[in-house]
Coordinates of C-alpha atoms in Angstrom, one line a residue:
S1 CA 5.0 54.6 34.2
D2 CA 5.6 51.4 36.0
L3 CA 4.1 49.6 32.3
Q4 CA 7.2 51.1 30.7
K5 CA 9.5 49.5 33.3
Q6 CA 7.7 46.3 33.2
E7 CA 7.9 46.2 29.0
E8 CA 11.8 47.5 29.4
R9 CA 12.2 44.5 31.7
G10 CA 11.2 42.4 29.6
E11 CA 8.4 41.2 32.5
L12 CA 5.3 41.6 29.6
L13 CA 6.6 39.3 27.2
Q14 CA 5.7 35.8 29.0
P15 CA 2.7 36.8 29.2
L16 CA 1.8 38.3 26.0
I17 CA 3.3 34.8 24.9
F18 CA 0.9 33.3 27.4
V19 CA -1.8 34.8 26.2
L20 CA -1.2 34.1 22.5
L21 CA -0.6 30.1 23.3
V22 CA -4.1 30.3 24.4
L23 CA -5.9 32.2 21.2
C24 CA -3.6 29.5 19.4
S25 CA -5.6 26.9 21.3
V26 CA -8.9 28.3 20.5
L27 CA -8.5 28.7 16.7
L28 CA -7.2 25.2 17.0
Y29 CA -10.2 23.4 19.1
F30 CA -12.7 25.4 16.3
K31 CA -10.5 24.8 13.4
V32 CA -10.7 20.9 14.4
S33 CA -14.3 20.9 15.4
L34 CA -15.6 22.5 12.5
M35 CA -13.3 21.0 9.7
D36 CA -14.1 18.3 7.2
P37 CA -12.3 15.1 9.5
G38 CA -12.1 13.4 5.9
F39 CA -15.9 11.8 4.9
V40 CA -16.3 9.7 2.2
K41 CA -18.4 11.4 -0.3
P42 CA -21.3 9.6 -1.9
E43 CA -19.2 10.6 -5.7
E44 CA -16.3 9.2 -5.3
E45 CA -14.6 6.5 -6.9
V46 CA -13.2 4.4 -4.2
K47 CA -10.1 1.9 -5.6
E48 CA -7.9 -0.4 -3.7
G49 CA -4.7 1.6 -2.4
E50 CA -6.1 5.0 -2.6
D51 CA -5.8 5.4 1.2
K52 CA -2.7 7.4 1.6
G53 CA 0.5 5.7 2.9
Q54 CA -1.4 2.3 2.2
G55 CA 0.3 1.9 -1.1
V56 CA 3.1 -0.4 0.0
V57 CA 1.6 -2.5 3.0
I58 CA -1.8 -3.4 1.5
P59 CA -0.7 -6.0 -0.8
Q60 CA 0.4 -8.1 3.0
I61 CA -3.9 -8.2 3.6
P62 CA -5.2 -11.2 2.1
G63 CA -7.1 -11.3 -1.2
D64 CA -10.6 -12.3 0.6
V65 CA -10.8 -9.4 2.2
K66 CA -12.7 -6.8 0.0
L67 CA -13.7 -3.4 -0.4
R68 CA -17.4 -3.2 0.9
R69 CA -20.1 -0.2 0.7
C70 CA -21.5 1.0 4.4
G71 CA -24.8 -0.1 5.6
Y72 CA -26.1 3.2 6.6
C73 CA -24.9 5.6 3.8
L74 CA -24.5 3.1 0.9
V75 CA -20.7 4.5 -0.2
K76 CA -18.2 2.0 -0.8
Q77 CA -15.3 2.6 2.0
P78 CA -11.9 2.4 1.6
M79 CA -9.5 0.7 4.0
R80 CA -9.4 1.5 7.5
A81 CA -13.3 3.9 6.9
K82 CA -15.5 3.2 8.9
H83 CA -19.4 4.9 9.0
C84 CA -19.4 7.2 12.9
Q85 CA -23.1 6.9 13.5
L86 CA -23.1 10.0 15.6
C87 CA -21.8 12.3 12.5
Q88 CA -23.6 10.2 10.2
H89 CA -20.8 10.1 8.0
C90 CA -18.2 7.3 6.8
V91 CA -14.9 8.2 7.6
R92 CA -11.3 7.7 6.1
R93 CA -8.9 6.6 8.8
Y94 CA -11.1 6.5 11.3
D95 CA -9.4 7.2 14.4
H96 CA -12.8 8.1 16.7
H97 CA -15.5 10.7 17.6
C98 CA -14.4 12.9 20.1
P99 CA -17.1 14.4 22.6
W100 CA -15.8 17.2 23.5
L101 CA -15.7 19.0 20.0
E102 CA -18.4 17.3 18.6
N103 CA -16.3 16.2 15.1
C104 CA -14.6 12.8 14.6
V105 CA -11.0 13.0 14.5
G106 CA -10.0 11.6 11.5
E107 CA -7.3 11.3 8.1
R108 CA -7.6 14.8 7.3
N109 CA -8.0 17.0 11.4
H110 CA -5.6 14.0 13.1
P111 CA -2.6 15.4 12.8
L112 CA -4.5 18.7 13.9
F113 CA -5.7 17.4 16.4
I114 CA -1.9 16.2 17.6
V115 CA -0.9 19.7 17.8
Y116 CA -4.1 21.4 19.5
L117 CA -3.8 18.8 22.1
S118 CA 0.5 19.6 22.6
V119 CA -1.0 23.1 22.8
Q120 CA -2.8 23.0 25.6
L121 CA -0.6 21.1 27.3
V122 CA 1.7 23.9 27.3
V123 CA -1.0 26.3 28.0
L124 CA -2.4 24.0 31.0
L125 CA 1.2 23.4 32.4
W126 CA 2.1 27.1 32.0
G127 CA -1.4 27.9 33.9
G128 CA -0.6 25.2 36.8
Q129 CA 2.8 26.6 36.9
V130 CA 1.6 30.0 38.0
A131 CA -1.5 29.0 40.0
W132 CA 1.5 26.6 42.3
S133 CA 3.3 30.2 42.2
G134 CA 0.3 31.8 43.9
L135 CA -0.4 29.6 47.1
Y136 CA 1.9 29.7 50.1
F137 CA 0.1 27.1 52.6
E138 CA -0.9 27.8 55.5
Q139 CA -3.1 26.0 58.1
S140 CA -5.9 28.2 59.4
R141 CA -9.1 29.3 58.3
E142 CA -8.5 32.4 56.9
W143 CA -5.8 31.3 54.3
L144 CA -8.8 28.6 53.1
Q145 CA -11.0 31.5 52.7
H146 CA -8.3 34.0 50.6
N147 CA -7.0 31.4 48.9
I148 CA -9.9 28.7 48.3
F149 CA -10.4 30.2 44.3
L150 CA -6.7 29.4 43.6
L151 CA -6.3 26.1 44.9
V152 CA -9.4 24.8 43.1
S153 CA -7.8 26.7 40.2
F154 CA -5.1 24.7 40.3
L155 CA -6.6 21.0 40.7
L156 CA -9.1 21.2 38.0
I157 CA -6.0 22.6 35.5
L158 CA -4.2 19.6 37.6
I159 CA -6.8 17.1 36.4
F160 CA -7.0 18.9 33.1
T161 CA -3.3 18.5 32.5
I162 CA -3.3 14.8 33.6
V163 CA -6.8 13.8 31.2
V164 CA -4.6 15.5 28.1
L165 CA -1.5 14.2 28.9
L166 CA -2.4 10.8 28.9
L167 CA -4.2 11.4 25.1
L168 CA -1.9 13.0 23.8
V169 CA 1.0 10.1 24.9
S170 CA -1.7 7.0 23.9
H171 CA -2.1 8.8 20.7
L172 CA 1.4 9.8 20.0
Y173 CA 2.1 5.7 20.8
L174 CA -0.9 4.5 18.6
I175 CA 0.3 6.6 15.4
S176 CA 4.3 5.3 16.2
C177 CA 2.8 2.0 15.3
N178 CA 0.1 3.0 12.6
T179 CA -2.8 2.6 14.0
T180 CA -5.9 3.8 15.1
T181 CA -7.9 3.9 18.2
W182 CA -10.6 2.1 16.5
E183 CA -8.4 -0.3 15.2
F184 CA -6.8 -0.5 18.6
M185 CA -9.8 -1.4 20.4
S186 CA -11.7 -3.1 18.4
H187 CA -8.8 -5.2 16.1
H188 CA -11.4 -9.0 16.7
R189 CA -13.9 -7.0 15.2
I190 CA -12.3 -5.2 11.8
S191 CA -12.0 -7.9 8.5
Y192 CA -9.0 -6.9 7.5
L193 CA -6.9 -6.8 10.1
R194 CA -8.6 -10.0 11.8
H195 CA -7.9 -12.0 8.8
S196 CA -4.4 -10.9 8.3
E197 CA -1.0 -13.2 9.2
L198 CA 0.2 -9.7 10.6
E199 CA -0.8 -7.9 13.9
N200 CA -0.5 -4.8 12.8
P201 CA -0.3 -4.7 8.8
F202 CA 0.2 -1.4 8.4
D203 CA 3.4 -0.4 10.7
Q204 CA 6.4 0.3 8.5
G205 CA 8.5 0.9 11.6
I206 CA 8.1 4.2 14.0
I207 CA 9.9 6.8 11.7
L208 CA 8.0 5.6 8.4
N209 CA 4.8 5.7 10.7
L210 CA 5.4 9.1 11.9
W211 CA 6.8 10.6 8.7
G212 CA 4.1 9.6 6.7
F213 CA 0.8 10.9 9.4
F214 CA 2.4 14.1 9.8
C215 CA 4.1 14.9 6.5

């Protein structure tokens, strides 16, 4: 049969891989959106330097910067934690609250969030290439009527690809500097950054920053 011939020529492998990538993307989405991003529990005993990867750089932060209690949930916040009013929790190494995930991106799910963006980008690029390959342009009304759905699909894929690419690149840049979106956007409002002699007291170099984040 034609299906067997296509299988023998390996023509079914690419669609299968694409479907698996889409499935992986969906599973990653639910995993990142449903998992604990690093909520600070009230019963935890928070000690200075407890945060992952902070032991080397905490001494560079001025001594007058004290760990404080959150004014909303009354837990003692670790360094780099922030209260999210949408989640009603303090989140360790808070990066941002993602409206697409309806969850915070923090210490526990940030690496998986980067993996999700990477897989999503591959799916979008692949889908965009497939949509583009199906287009042949003619200046006629009949052509537009027959190809409008494919053309709109390609434009939507292009827009989402640009958004995901910019988001992924910006996050990788911040990770390489060992900073978060919140710290980058609100540097002047954060006490442990505002009073520090260094612009970024957590920066240990690109290699160590990436190693500490992903490993």
